[in-house]
């Protein structure tokens, strides 16, 4: 088992991954300050493509499927 790590930006999340290694799962919001979920997704898929990535957003599911084509899950949240 691994402890849960929390980050408030895509860049902060990526720094945690660099320090602690790849997580078992990433759950991310799309819009965040200092590096959004798309930045985090692209970096993660490039370096650790095996890690499942769940994206949460109020954007349309169609748009999210285009931006995050290999996302494990897309969670649509209300505006």
mmCIF file of C-alpha atoms in Angstrom:
data_model
loop_
_atom_site.group_PDB
_atom_site.id
_atom_site.type_symbol
_atom_site.label_atom_id
_atom_site.label_comp_id
_atom_site.label_asym_id
_atom_site.label_seq_id
_atom_site.Cartn_x
_atom_site.Cartn_y
_atom_site.Cartn_z
ATOM 1 C CA UNK A 1 0.000 0.000 0.000
ATOM 2 C CA UNK A 2 1.106 3.562 -0.690
ATOM 3 C CA UNK A 3 0.031 6.764 1.022
ATOM 4 C CA UNK A 4 -2.180 9.200 -0.871
ATOM 5 C CA UNK A 5 -0.358 12.317 -2.073
ATOM 6 C CA UNK A 6 -2.202 15.577 -2.793
ATOM 7 C CA UNK A 7 -1.118 18.423 -5.040
ATOM 8 C CA UNK A 8 -2.746 21.734 -5.884
ATOM 9 C CA UNK A 9 -1.324 22.106 -9.399
ATOM 10 C CA UNK A 10 -0.097 20.008 -12.280
ATOM 11 C CA UNK A 11 3.493 21.053 -11.676
ATOM 12 C CA UNK A 12 3.296 20.241 -7.968
ATOM 13 C CA UNK A 13 1.831 16.820 -8.824
ATOM 14 C CA UNK A 14 4.619 16.164 -11.323
ATOM 15 C CA UNK A 15 7.238 17.123 -8.715
ATOM 16 C CA UNK A 16 5.705 14.571 -6.318
ATOM 17 C CA UNK A 17 5.903 11.909 -9.035
ATOM 18 C CA UNK A 18 9.549 12.740 -9.721
ATOM 19 C CA UNK A 19 10.426 12.491 -6.018
ATOM 20 C CA UNK A 20 8.297 9.473 -5.018
ATOM 21 C CA UNK A 21 8.082 7.552 -8.296
ATOM 22 C CA UNK A 22 5.014 6.687 -10.318
ATOM 23 C CA UNK A 23 1.760 6.424 -8.385
ATOM 24 C CA UNK A 24 -0.731 3.597 -8.709
ATOM 25 C CA UNK A 25 -3.357 6.054 -10.000
ATOM 26 C CA UNK A 26 -3.730 9.776 -10.754
ATOM 27 C CA UNK A 27 -6.990 11.666 -10.276
ATOM 28 C CA UNK A 28 -6.735 15.217 -11.576
ATOM 29 C CA UNK A 29 -8.846 18.253 -12.266
ATOM 30 C CA UNK A 30 -8.443 19.725 -15.739
ATOM 31 C CA UNK A 31 -8.143 23.408 -14.842
ATOM 32 C CA UNK A 32 -5.554 24.228 -12.191
ATOM 33 C CA UNK A 33 -3.114 27.057 -11.660
ATOM 34 C CA UNK A 34 0.591 26.439 -12.321
ATOM 35 C CA UNK A 35 0.223 23.551 -14.732
ATOM 36 C CA UNK A 36 -3.163 22.154 -15.628
ATOM 37 C CA UNK A 37 -4.357 18.565 -15.828
ATOM 38 C CA UNK A 38 -3.506 18.334 -19.518
ATOM 39 C CA UNK A 39 0.141 19.159 -18.825
ATOM 40 C CA UNK A 40 0.230 16.528 -16.089
ATOM 41 C CA UNK A 41 -1.507 13.964 -18.332
ATOM 42 C CA UNK A 42 0.958 14.488 -21.188
ATOM 43 C CA UNK A 43 4.015 14.232 -18.943
ATOM 44 C CA UNK A 44 2.655 11.154 -17.192
ATOM 45 C CA UNK A 45 1.765 9.374 -20.452
ATOM 46 C CA UNK A 46 5.213 10.118 -21.841
ATOM 47 C CA UNK A 47 7.178 8.844 -18.850
ATOM 48 C CA UNK A 48 4.791 6.437 -17.052
ATOM 49 C CA UNK A 49 2.144 5.386 -19.615
ATOM 50 C CA UNK A 50 1.021 2.450 -17.460
ATOM 51 C CA UNK A 51 -0.390 4.721 -14.714
ATOM 52 C CA UNK A 52 -4.190 5.090 -14.985
ATOM 53 C CA UNK A 53 -5.283 8.724 -15.252
ATOM 54 C CA UNK A 54 -8.747 9.929 -14.227
ATOM 55 C CA UNK A 55 -9.707 13.449 -15.285
ATOM 56 C CA UNK A 56 -12.436 15.552 -13.630
ATOM 57 C CA UNK A 57 -13.903 18.561 -15.406
ATOM 58 C CA UNK A 58 -17.022 20.556 -16.199
ATOM 59 C CA UNK A 59 -15.942 20.677 -19.855
ATOM 60 C CA UNK A 60 -17.928 18.608 -22.332
ATOM 61 C CA UNK A 61 -17.213 14.871 -22.340
ATOM 62 C CA UNK A 62 -16.559 15.017 -26.107
ATOM 63 C CA UNK A 63 -13.868 17.678 -25.645
ATOM 64 C CA UNK A 64 -12.283 15.739 -22.782
ATOM 65 C CA UNK A 65 -12.176 12.518 -24.830
ATOM 66 C CA UNK A 66 -10.257 14.409 -27.518
ATOM 67 C CA UNK A 67 -7.832 16.021 -25.053
ATOM 68 C CA UNK A 68 -7.354 12.943 -22.854
ATOM 69 C CA UNK A 69 -7.734 10.029 -25.314
ATOM 70 C CA UNK A 70 -6.129 7.404 -23.074
ATOM 71 C CA UNK A 71 -7.728 8.531 -19.815
ATOM 72 C CA UNK A 72 -8.863 5.612 -17.688
ATOM 73 C CA UNK A 73 -12.026 7.526 -16.798
ATOM 74 C CA UNK A 74 -13.594 10.939 -17.345
ATOM 75 C CA UNK A 75 -15.674 12.302 -14.491
ATOM 76 C CA UNK A 76 -17.973 15.133 -15.502
ATOM 77 C CA UNK A 77 -18.677 17.585 -12.712
ATOM 78 C CA UNK A 78 -21.348 20.309 -12.716
ATOM 79 C CA UNK A 79 -20.409 23.895 -13.585
#
